[in-house]
PDB file of C-alpha atoms in Angstrom:
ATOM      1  CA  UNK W 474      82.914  89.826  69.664  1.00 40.00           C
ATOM      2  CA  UNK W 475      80.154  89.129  66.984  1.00 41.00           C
ATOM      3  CA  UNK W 476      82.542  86.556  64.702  1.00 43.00           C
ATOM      4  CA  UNK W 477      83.482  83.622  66.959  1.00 43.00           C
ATOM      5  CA  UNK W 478      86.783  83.154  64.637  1.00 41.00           C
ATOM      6  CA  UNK W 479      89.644  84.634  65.663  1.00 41.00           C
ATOM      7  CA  UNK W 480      90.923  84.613  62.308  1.00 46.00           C
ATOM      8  CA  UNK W 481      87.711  86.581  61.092  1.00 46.00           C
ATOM      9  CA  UNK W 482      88.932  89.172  64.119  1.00 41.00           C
ATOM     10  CA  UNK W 483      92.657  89.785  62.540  1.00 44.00           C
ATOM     11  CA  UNK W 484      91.066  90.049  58.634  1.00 45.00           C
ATOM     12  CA  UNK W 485      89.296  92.898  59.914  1.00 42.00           C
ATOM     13  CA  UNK W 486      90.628  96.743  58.278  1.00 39.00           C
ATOM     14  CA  UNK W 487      92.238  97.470  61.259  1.00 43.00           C
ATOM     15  CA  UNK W 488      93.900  94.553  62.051  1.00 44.00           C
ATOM     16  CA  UNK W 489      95.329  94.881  58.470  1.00 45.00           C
ATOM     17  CA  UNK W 490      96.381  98.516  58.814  1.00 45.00           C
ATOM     18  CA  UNK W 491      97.899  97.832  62.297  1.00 47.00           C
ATOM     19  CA  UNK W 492      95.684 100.133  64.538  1.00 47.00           C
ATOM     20  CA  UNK W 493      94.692  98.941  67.754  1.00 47.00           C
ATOM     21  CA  UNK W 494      91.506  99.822  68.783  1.00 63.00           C
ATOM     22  CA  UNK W 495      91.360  99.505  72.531  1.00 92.00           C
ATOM     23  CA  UNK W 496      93.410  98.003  74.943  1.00 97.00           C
ATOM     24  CA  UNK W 497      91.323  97.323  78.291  1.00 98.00           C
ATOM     25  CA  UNK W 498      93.514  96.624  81.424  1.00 98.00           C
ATOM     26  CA  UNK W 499      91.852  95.342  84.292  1.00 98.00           C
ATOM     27  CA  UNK W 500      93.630  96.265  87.360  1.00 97.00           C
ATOM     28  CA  UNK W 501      95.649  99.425  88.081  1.00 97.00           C
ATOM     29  CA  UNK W 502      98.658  98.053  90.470  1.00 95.00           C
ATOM     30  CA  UNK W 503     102.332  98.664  89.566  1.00 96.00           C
ATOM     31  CA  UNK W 504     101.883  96.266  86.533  1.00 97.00           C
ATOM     32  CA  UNK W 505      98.674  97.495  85.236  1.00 97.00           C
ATOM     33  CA  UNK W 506      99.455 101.034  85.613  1.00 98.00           C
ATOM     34  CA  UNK W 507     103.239 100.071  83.784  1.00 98.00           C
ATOM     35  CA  UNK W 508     102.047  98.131  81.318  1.00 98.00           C
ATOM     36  CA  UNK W 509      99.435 101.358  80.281  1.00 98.00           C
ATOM     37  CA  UNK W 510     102.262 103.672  80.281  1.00 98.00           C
ATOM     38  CA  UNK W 511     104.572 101.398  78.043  1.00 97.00           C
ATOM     39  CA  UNK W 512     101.203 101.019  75.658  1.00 96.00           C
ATOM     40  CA  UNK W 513     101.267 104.726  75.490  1.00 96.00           C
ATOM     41  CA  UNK W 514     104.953 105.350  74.884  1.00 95.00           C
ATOM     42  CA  UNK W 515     105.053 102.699  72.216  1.00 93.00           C
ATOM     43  CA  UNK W 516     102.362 104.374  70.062  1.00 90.00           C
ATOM     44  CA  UNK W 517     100.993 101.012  69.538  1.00 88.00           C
ATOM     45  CA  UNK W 518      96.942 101.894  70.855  1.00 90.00           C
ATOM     46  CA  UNK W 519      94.199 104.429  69.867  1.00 93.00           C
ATOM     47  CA  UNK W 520      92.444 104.141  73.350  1.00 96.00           C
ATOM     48  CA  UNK W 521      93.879 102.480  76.508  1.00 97.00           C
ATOM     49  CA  UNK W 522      90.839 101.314  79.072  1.00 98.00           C
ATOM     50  CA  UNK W 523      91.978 101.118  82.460  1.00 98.00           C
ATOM     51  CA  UNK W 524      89.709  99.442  84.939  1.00 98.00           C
ATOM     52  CA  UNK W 525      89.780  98.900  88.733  1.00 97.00           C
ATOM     53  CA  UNK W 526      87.491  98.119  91.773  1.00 93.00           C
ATOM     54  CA  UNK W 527      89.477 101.232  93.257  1.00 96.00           C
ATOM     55  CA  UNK W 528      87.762 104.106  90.614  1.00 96.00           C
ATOM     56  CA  UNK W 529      89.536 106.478  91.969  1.00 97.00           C
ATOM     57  CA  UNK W 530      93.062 104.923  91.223  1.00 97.00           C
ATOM     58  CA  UNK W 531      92.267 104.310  87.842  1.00 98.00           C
ATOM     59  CA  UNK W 532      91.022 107.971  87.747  1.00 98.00           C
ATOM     60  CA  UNK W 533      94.065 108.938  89.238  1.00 98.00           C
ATOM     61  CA  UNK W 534      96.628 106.841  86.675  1.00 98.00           C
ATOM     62  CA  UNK W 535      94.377 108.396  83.596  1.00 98.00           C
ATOM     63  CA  UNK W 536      94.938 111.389  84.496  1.00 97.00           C
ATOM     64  CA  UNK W 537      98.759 110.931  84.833  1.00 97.00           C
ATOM     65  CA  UNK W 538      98.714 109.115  81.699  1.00 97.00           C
ATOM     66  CA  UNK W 539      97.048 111.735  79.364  1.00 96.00           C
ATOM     67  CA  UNK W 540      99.536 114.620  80.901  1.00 96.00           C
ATOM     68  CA  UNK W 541     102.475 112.591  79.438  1.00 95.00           C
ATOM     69  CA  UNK W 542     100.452 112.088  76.082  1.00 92.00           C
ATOM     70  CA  UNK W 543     101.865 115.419  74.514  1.00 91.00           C
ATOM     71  CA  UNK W 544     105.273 114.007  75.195  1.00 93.00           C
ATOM     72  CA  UNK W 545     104.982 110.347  73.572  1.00 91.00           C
ATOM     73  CA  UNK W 546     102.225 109.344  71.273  1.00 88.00           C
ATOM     74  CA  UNK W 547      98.495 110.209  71.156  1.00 87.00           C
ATOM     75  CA  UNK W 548      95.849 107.792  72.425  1.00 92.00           C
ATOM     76  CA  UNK W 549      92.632 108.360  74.128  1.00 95.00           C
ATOM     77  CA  UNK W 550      93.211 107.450  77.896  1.00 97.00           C
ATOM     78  CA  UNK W 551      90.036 106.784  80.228  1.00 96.00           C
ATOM     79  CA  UNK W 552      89.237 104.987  83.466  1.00 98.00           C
ATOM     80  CA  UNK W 553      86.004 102.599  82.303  1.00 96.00           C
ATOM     81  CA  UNK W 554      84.502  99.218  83.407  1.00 96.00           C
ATOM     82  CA  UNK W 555      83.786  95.877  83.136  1.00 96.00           C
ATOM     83  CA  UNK W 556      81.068  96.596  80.017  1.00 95.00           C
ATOM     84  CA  UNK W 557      84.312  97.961  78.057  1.00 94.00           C
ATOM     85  CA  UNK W 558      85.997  94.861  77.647  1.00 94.00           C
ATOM     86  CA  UNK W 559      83.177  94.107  74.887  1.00 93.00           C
ATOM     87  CA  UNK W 560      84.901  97.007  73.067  1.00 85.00           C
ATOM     88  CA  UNK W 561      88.365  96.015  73.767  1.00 94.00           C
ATOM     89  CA  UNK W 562      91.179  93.762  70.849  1.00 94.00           C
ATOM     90  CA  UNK W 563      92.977  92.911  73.449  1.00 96.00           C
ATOM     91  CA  UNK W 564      91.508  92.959  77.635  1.00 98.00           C
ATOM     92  CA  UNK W 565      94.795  92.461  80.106  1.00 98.00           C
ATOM     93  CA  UNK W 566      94.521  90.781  83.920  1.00 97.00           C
ATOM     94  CA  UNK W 567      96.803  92.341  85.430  1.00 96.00           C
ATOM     95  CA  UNK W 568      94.680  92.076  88.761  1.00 93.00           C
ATOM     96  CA  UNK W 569      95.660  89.896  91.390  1.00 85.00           C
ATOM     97  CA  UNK W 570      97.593  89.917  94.895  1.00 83.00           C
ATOM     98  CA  UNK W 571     101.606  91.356  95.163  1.00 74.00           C
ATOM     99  CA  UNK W 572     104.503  89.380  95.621  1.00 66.00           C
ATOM    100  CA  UNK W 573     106.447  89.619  98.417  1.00 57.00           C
ATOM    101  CA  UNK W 574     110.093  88.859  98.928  1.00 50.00           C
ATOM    102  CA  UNK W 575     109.347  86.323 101.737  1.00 55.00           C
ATOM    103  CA  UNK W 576     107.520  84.189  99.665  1.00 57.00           C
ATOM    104  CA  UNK W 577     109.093  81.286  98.318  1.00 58.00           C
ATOM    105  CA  UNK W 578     107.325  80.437  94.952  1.00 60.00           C
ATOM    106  CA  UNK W 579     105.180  81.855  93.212  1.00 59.00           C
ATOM    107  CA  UNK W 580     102.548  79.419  93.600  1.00 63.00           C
ATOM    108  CA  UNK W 581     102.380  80.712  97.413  1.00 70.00           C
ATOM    109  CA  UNK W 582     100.024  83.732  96.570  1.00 75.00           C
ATOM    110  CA  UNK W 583      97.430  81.340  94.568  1.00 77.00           C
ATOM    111  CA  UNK W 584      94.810  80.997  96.399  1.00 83.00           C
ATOM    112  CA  UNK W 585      94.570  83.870  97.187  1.00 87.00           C
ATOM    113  CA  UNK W 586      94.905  85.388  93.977  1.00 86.00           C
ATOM    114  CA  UNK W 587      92.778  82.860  92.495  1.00 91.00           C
ATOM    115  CA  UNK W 588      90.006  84.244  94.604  1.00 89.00           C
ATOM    116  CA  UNK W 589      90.196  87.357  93.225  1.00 91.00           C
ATOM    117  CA  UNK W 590      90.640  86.606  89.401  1.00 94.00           C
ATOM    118  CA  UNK W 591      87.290  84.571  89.827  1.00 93.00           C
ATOM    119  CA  UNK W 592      85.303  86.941  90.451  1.00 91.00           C
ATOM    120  CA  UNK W 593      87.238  89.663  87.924  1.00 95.00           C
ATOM    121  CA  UNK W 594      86.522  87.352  85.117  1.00 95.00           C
ATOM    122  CA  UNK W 595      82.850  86.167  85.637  1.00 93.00           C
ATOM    123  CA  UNK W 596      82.444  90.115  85.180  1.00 95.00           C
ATOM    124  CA  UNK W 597      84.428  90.228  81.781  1.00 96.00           C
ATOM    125  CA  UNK W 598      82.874  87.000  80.434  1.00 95.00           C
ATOM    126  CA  UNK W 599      79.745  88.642  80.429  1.00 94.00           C
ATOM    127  CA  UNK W 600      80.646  90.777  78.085  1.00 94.00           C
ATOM    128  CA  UNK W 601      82.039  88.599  75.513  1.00 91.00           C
ATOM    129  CA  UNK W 602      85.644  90.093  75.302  1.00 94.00           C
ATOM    130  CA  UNK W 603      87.817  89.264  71.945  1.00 94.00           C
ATOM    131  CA  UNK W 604      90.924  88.520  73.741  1.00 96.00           C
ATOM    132  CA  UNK W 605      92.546  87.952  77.306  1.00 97.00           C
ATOM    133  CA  UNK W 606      95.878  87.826  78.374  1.00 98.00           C
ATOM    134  CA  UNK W 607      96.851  86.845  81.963  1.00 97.00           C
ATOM    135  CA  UNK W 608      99.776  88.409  83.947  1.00 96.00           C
ATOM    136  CA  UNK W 609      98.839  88.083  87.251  1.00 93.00           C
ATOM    137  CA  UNK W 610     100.944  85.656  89.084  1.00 90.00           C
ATOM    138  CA  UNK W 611     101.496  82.126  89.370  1.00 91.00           C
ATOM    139  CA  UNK W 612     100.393  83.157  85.848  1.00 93.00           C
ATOM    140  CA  UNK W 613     100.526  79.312  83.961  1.00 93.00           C
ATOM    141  CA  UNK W 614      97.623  78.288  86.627  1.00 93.00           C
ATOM    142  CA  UNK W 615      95.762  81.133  86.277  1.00 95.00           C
ATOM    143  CA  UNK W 616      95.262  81.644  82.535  1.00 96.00           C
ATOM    144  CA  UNK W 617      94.114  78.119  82.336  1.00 96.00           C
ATOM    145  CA  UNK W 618      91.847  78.803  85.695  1.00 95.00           C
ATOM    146  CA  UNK W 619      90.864  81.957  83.724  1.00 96.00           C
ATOM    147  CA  UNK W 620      90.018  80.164  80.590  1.00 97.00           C
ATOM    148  CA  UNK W 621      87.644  77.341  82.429  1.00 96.00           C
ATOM    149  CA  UNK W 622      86.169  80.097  84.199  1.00 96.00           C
ATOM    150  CA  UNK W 623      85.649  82.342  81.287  1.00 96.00           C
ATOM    151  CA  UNK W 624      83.724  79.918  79.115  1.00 95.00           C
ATOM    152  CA  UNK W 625      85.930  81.338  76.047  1.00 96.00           C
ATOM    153  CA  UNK W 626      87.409  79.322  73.376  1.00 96.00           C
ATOM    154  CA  UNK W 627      90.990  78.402  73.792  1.00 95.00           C
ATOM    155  CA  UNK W 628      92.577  80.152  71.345  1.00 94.00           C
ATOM    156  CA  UNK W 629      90.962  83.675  73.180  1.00 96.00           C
ATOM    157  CA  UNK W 630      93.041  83.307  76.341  1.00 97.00           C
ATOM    158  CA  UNK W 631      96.396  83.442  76.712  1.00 97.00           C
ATOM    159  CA  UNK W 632      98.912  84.689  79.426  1.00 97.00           C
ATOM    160  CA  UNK W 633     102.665  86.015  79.491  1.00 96.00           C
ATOM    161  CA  UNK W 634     104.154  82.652  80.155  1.00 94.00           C
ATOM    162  CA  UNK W 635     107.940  82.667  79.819  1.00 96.00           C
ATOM    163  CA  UNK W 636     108.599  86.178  77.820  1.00 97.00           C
ATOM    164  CA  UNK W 637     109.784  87.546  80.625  1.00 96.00           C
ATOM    165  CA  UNK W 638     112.410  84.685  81.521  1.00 96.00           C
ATOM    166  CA  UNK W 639     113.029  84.395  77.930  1.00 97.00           C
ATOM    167  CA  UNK W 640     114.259  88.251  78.091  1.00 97.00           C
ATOM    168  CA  UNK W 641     116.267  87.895  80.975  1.00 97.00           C
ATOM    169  CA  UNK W 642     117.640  85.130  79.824  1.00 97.00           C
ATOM    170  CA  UNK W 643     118.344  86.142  76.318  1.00 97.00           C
ATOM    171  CA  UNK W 644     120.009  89.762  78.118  1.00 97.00           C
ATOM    172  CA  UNK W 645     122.150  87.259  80.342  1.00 96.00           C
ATOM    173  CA  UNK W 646     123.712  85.521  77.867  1.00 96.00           C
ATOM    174  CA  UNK W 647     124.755  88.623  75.818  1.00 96.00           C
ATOM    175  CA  UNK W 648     126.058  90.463  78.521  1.00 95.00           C
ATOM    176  CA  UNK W 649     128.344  87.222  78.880  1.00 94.00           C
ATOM    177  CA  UNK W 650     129.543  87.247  75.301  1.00 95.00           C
ATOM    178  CA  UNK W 651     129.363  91.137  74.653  1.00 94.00           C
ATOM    179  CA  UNK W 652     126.496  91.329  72.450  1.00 95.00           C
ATOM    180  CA  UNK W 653     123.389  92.906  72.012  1.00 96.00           C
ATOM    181  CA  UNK W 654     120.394  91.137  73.579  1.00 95.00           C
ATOM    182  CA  UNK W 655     118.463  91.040  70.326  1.00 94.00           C
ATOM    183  CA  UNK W 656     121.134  89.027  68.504  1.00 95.00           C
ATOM    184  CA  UNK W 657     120.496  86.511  71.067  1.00 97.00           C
ATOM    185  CA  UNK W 658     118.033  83.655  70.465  1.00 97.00           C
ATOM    186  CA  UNK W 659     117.411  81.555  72.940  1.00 97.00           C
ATOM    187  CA  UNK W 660     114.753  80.671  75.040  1.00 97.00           C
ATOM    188  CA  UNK W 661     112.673  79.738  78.224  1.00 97.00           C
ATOM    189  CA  UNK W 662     109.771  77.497  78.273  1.00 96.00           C
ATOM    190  CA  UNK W 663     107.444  75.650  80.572  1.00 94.00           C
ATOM    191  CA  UNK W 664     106.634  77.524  83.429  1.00 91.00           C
ATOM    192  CA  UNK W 665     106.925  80.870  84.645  1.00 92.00           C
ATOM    193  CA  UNK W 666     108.725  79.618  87.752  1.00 85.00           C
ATOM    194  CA  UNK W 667     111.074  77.388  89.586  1.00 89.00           C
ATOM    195  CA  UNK W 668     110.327  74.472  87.075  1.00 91.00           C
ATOM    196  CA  UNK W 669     111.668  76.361  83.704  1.00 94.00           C
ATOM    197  CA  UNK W 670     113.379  75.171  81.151  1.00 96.00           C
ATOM    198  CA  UNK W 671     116.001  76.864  78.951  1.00 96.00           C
ATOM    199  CA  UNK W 672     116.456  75.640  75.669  1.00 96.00           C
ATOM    200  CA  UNK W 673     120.608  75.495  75.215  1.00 94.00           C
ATOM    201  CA  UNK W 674     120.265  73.375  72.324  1.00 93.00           C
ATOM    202  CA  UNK W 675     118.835  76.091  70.227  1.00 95.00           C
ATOM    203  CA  UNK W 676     120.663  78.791  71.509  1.00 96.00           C
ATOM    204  CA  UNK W 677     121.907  80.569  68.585  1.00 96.00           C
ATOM    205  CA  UNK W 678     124.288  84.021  68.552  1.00 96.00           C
ATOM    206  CA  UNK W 679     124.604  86.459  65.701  1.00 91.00           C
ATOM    207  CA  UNK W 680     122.885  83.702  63.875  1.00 93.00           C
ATOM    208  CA  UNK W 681     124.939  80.772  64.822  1.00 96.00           C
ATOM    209  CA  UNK W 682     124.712  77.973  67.147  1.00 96.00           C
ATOM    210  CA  UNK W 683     125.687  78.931  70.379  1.00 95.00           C
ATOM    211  CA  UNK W 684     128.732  76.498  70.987  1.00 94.00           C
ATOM    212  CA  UNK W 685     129.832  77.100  67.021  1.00 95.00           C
ATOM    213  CA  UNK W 686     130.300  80.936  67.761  1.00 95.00           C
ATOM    214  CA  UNK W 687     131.910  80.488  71.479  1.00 94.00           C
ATOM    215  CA  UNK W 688     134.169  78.330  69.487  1.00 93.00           C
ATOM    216  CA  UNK W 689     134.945  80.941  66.570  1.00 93.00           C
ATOM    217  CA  UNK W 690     134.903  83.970  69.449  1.00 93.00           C
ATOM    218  CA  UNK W 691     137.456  81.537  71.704  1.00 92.00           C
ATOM    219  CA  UNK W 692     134.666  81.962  74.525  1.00 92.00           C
ATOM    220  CA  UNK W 693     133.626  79.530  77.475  1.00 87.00           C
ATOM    221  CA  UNK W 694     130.904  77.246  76.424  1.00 91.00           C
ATOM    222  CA  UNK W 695     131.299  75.173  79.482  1.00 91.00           C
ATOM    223  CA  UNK W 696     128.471  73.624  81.463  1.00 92.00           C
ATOM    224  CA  UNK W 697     129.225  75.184  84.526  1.00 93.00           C
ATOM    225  CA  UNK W 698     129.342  78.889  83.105  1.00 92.00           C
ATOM    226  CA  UNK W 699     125.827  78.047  81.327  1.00 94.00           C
ATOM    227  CA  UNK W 700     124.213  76.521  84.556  1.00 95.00           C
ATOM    228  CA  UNK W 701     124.634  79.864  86.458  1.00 96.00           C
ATOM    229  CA  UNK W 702     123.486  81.572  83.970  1.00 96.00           C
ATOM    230  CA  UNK W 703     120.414  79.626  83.902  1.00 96.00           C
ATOM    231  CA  UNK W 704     120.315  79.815  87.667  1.00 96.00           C
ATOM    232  CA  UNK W 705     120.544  83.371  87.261  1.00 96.00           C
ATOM    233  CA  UNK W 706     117.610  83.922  85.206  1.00 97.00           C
ATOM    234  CA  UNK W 707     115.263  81.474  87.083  1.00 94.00           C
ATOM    235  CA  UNK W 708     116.133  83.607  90.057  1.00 94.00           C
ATOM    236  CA  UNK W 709     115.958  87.022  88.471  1.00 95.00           C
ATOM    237  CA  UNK W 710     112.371  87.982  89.568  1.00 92.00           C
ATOM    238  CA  UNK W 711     113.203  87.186  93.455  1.00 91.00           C
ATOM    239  CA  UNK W 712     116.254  88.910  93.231  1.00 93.00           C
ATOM    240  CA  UNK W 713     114.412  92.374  92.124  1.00 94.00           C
ATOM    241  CA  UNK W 714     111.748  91.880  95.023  1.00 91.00           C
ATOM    242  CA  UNK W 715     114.063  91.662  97.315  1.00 90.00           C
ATOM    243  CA  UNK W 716     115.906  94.884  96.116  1.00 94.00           C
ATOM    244  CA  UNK W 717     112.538  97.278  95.706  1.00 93.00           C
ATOM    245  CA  UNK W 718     109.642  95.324  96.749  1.00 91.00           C
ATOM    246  CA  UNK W 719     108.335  94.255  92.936  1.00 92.00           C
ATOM    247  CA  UNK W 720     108.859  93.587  89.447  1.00 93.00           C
ATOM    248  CA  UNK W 721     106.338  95.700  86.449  1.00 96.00           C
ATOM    249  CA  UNK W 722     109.141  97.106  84.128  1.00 97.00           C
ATOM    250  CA  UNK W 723     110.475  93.607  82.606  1.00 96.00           C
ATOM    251  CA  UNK W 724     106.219  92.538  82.504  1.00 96.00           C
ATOM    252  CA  UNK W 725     104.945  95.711  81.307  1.00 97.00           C
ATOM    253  CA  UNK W 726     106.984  95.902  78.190  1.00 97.00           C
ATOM    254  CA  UNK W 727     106.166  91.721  77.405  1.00 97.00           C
ATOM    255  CA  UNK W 728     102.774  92.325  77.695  1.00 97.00           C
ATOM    256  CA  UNK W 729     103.418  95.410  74.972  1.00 96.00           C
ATOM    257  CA  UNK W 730     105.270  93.148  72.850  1.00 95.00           C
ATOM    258  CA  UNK W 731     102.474  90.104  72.595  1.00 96.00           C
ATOM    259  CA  UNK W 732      99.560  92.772  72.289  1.00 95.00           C
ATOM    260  CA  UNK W 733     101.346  93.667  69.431  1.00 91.00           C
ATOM    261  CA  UNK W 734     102.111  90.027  67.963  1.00 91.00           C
ATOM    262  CA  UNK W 735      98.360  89.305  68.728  1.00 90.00           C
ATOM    263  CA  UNK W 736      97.386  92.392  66.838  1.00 85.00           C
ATOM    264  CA  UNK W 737      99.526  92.337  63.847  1.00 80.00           C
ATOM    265  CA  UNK W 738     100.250  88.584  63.491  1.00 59.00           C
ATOM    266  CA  UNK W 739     104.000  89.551  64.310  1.00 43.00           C
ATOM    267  CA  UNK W 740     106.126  86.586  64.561  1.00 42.00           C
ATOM    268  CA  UNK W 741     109.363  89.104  65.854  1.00 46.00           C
ATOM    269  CA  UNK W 742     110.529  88.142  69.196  1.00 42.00           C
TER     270      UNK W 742
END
């Protein structure tokens, strides 16, 4: 990146216009390769990078990718390297090792994981890339490991944090009330992991506070209803391990969502 402002980077003509040059992905696993598809089906890239130690993998996904082009939107899919990420708006980790269902945190896979992300990164430092966003797992240590590691400014590395939990969260609580999810505001914060937090007090529904329109709708508000719910989404991600082996759906389309907020200053969430 040849401005060192990240606010020089969005003022750019494309950022204005909403194109999206390149998105690099570095890893082709179940996420990486999701989170490339929902790229392409959202029409949101020009070119989607997908790198990988395993060429042949990320061969293999580009060529899947560009036979469903006709049928979505059309971007230039190709299997590159580290030297790409130079080129890229937006480079996503995605690398990492899988969860398993016997695992009890996610902070069980980090060394591990942390091992592998070192090396990854020392390779995409070099060449200077404009922005990074994290989504390998335990994802809160990493990005911060990824940003001492990476030598980059803060404000240039970022991961997925709590969108996930703040969707399933946000889904939860309409499927208790019988609304849609997206007239649901609510949210998780801290960490992606046992130790979350959801914010109740600023809950709102349909654009009021949450206990105001359980009041007006004659719905339980109680404490006990809301702690299962919260249960519930802390213990969403285990829950879908342990029924097929691993989560990428629920991450593939956050990681759409913020390349697009990081791209085209979108505060819509």
């Amino acid at each position: 990146m040849q401005d060192s402002s990240y606010d020089n980077f969005l003022n750019r003509p494309h950022a204005k216009l909403g194109r999206v040059a390149r998105v690099a992905i570095v890893g082709t696993g179940l996420v990486g390769a999701t989170t490339a598809y929902a790229l392409l089906i959202s029409g949101a890239v020009a070119e989607i990078v997908l790198i990988d130690r395993d060429k042949k993998r990320a061969e293999g996904h580009t060529d899947d990718l560009r036979d469903a082009a006709l049928f979505s939107h059309n971007a230039k899919v190709l299997a590159g390297d580290f030297s790409d990420c130079y080129g890229a708006d937006v480079t996503i980790i995605a690398a990492g090792v899988s969860q398993s269902a016997s695992m009890k945190s996610r902070l069980d896979n980090l060394q591990e994981s942390a091992s592998i992300l070192k090396d990854i990164v020392g390779e995409i430092a070099c060449h200077n890339p404009r922005i990074v966003l994290v989504a390998s797992n335990p994802v809160d240590v990493l990005t911060y490991a990824v940003w001492k590691w990476s030598g980059l400014p803060a404000s240039r590395v970022m991961g997925s944090g709590t969108s996930l939990d703040t969707s399933r969260f946000r889904r939860r609580l309409g499927e208790l009330y019988g609304v849609a999810a997206d007239n649901v505001h609510a949210y998780i914060i801290g960490e992606h992991g046992d130790s979350q937090v959801a914010v109740l007090s600023s809950a709102r529904i349909a654009g009021m506070p949450l206990e105001d329109f359980c009041r007006e709708q004659r719905l339980a508000c109680d404490e006990s209803t809301l702690k299962t719910i919260v249960n519930d989404t802390r213990t969403a991600g285990l829950e879908i391990l342990q029924a097929k082996g691993a989560t990428y759906y629920g991450v593939g389309a956050a990681l759409v969502r913020i390349v697009g907020a990081i791209l085209r200053k979108s505060t819509r969430y």
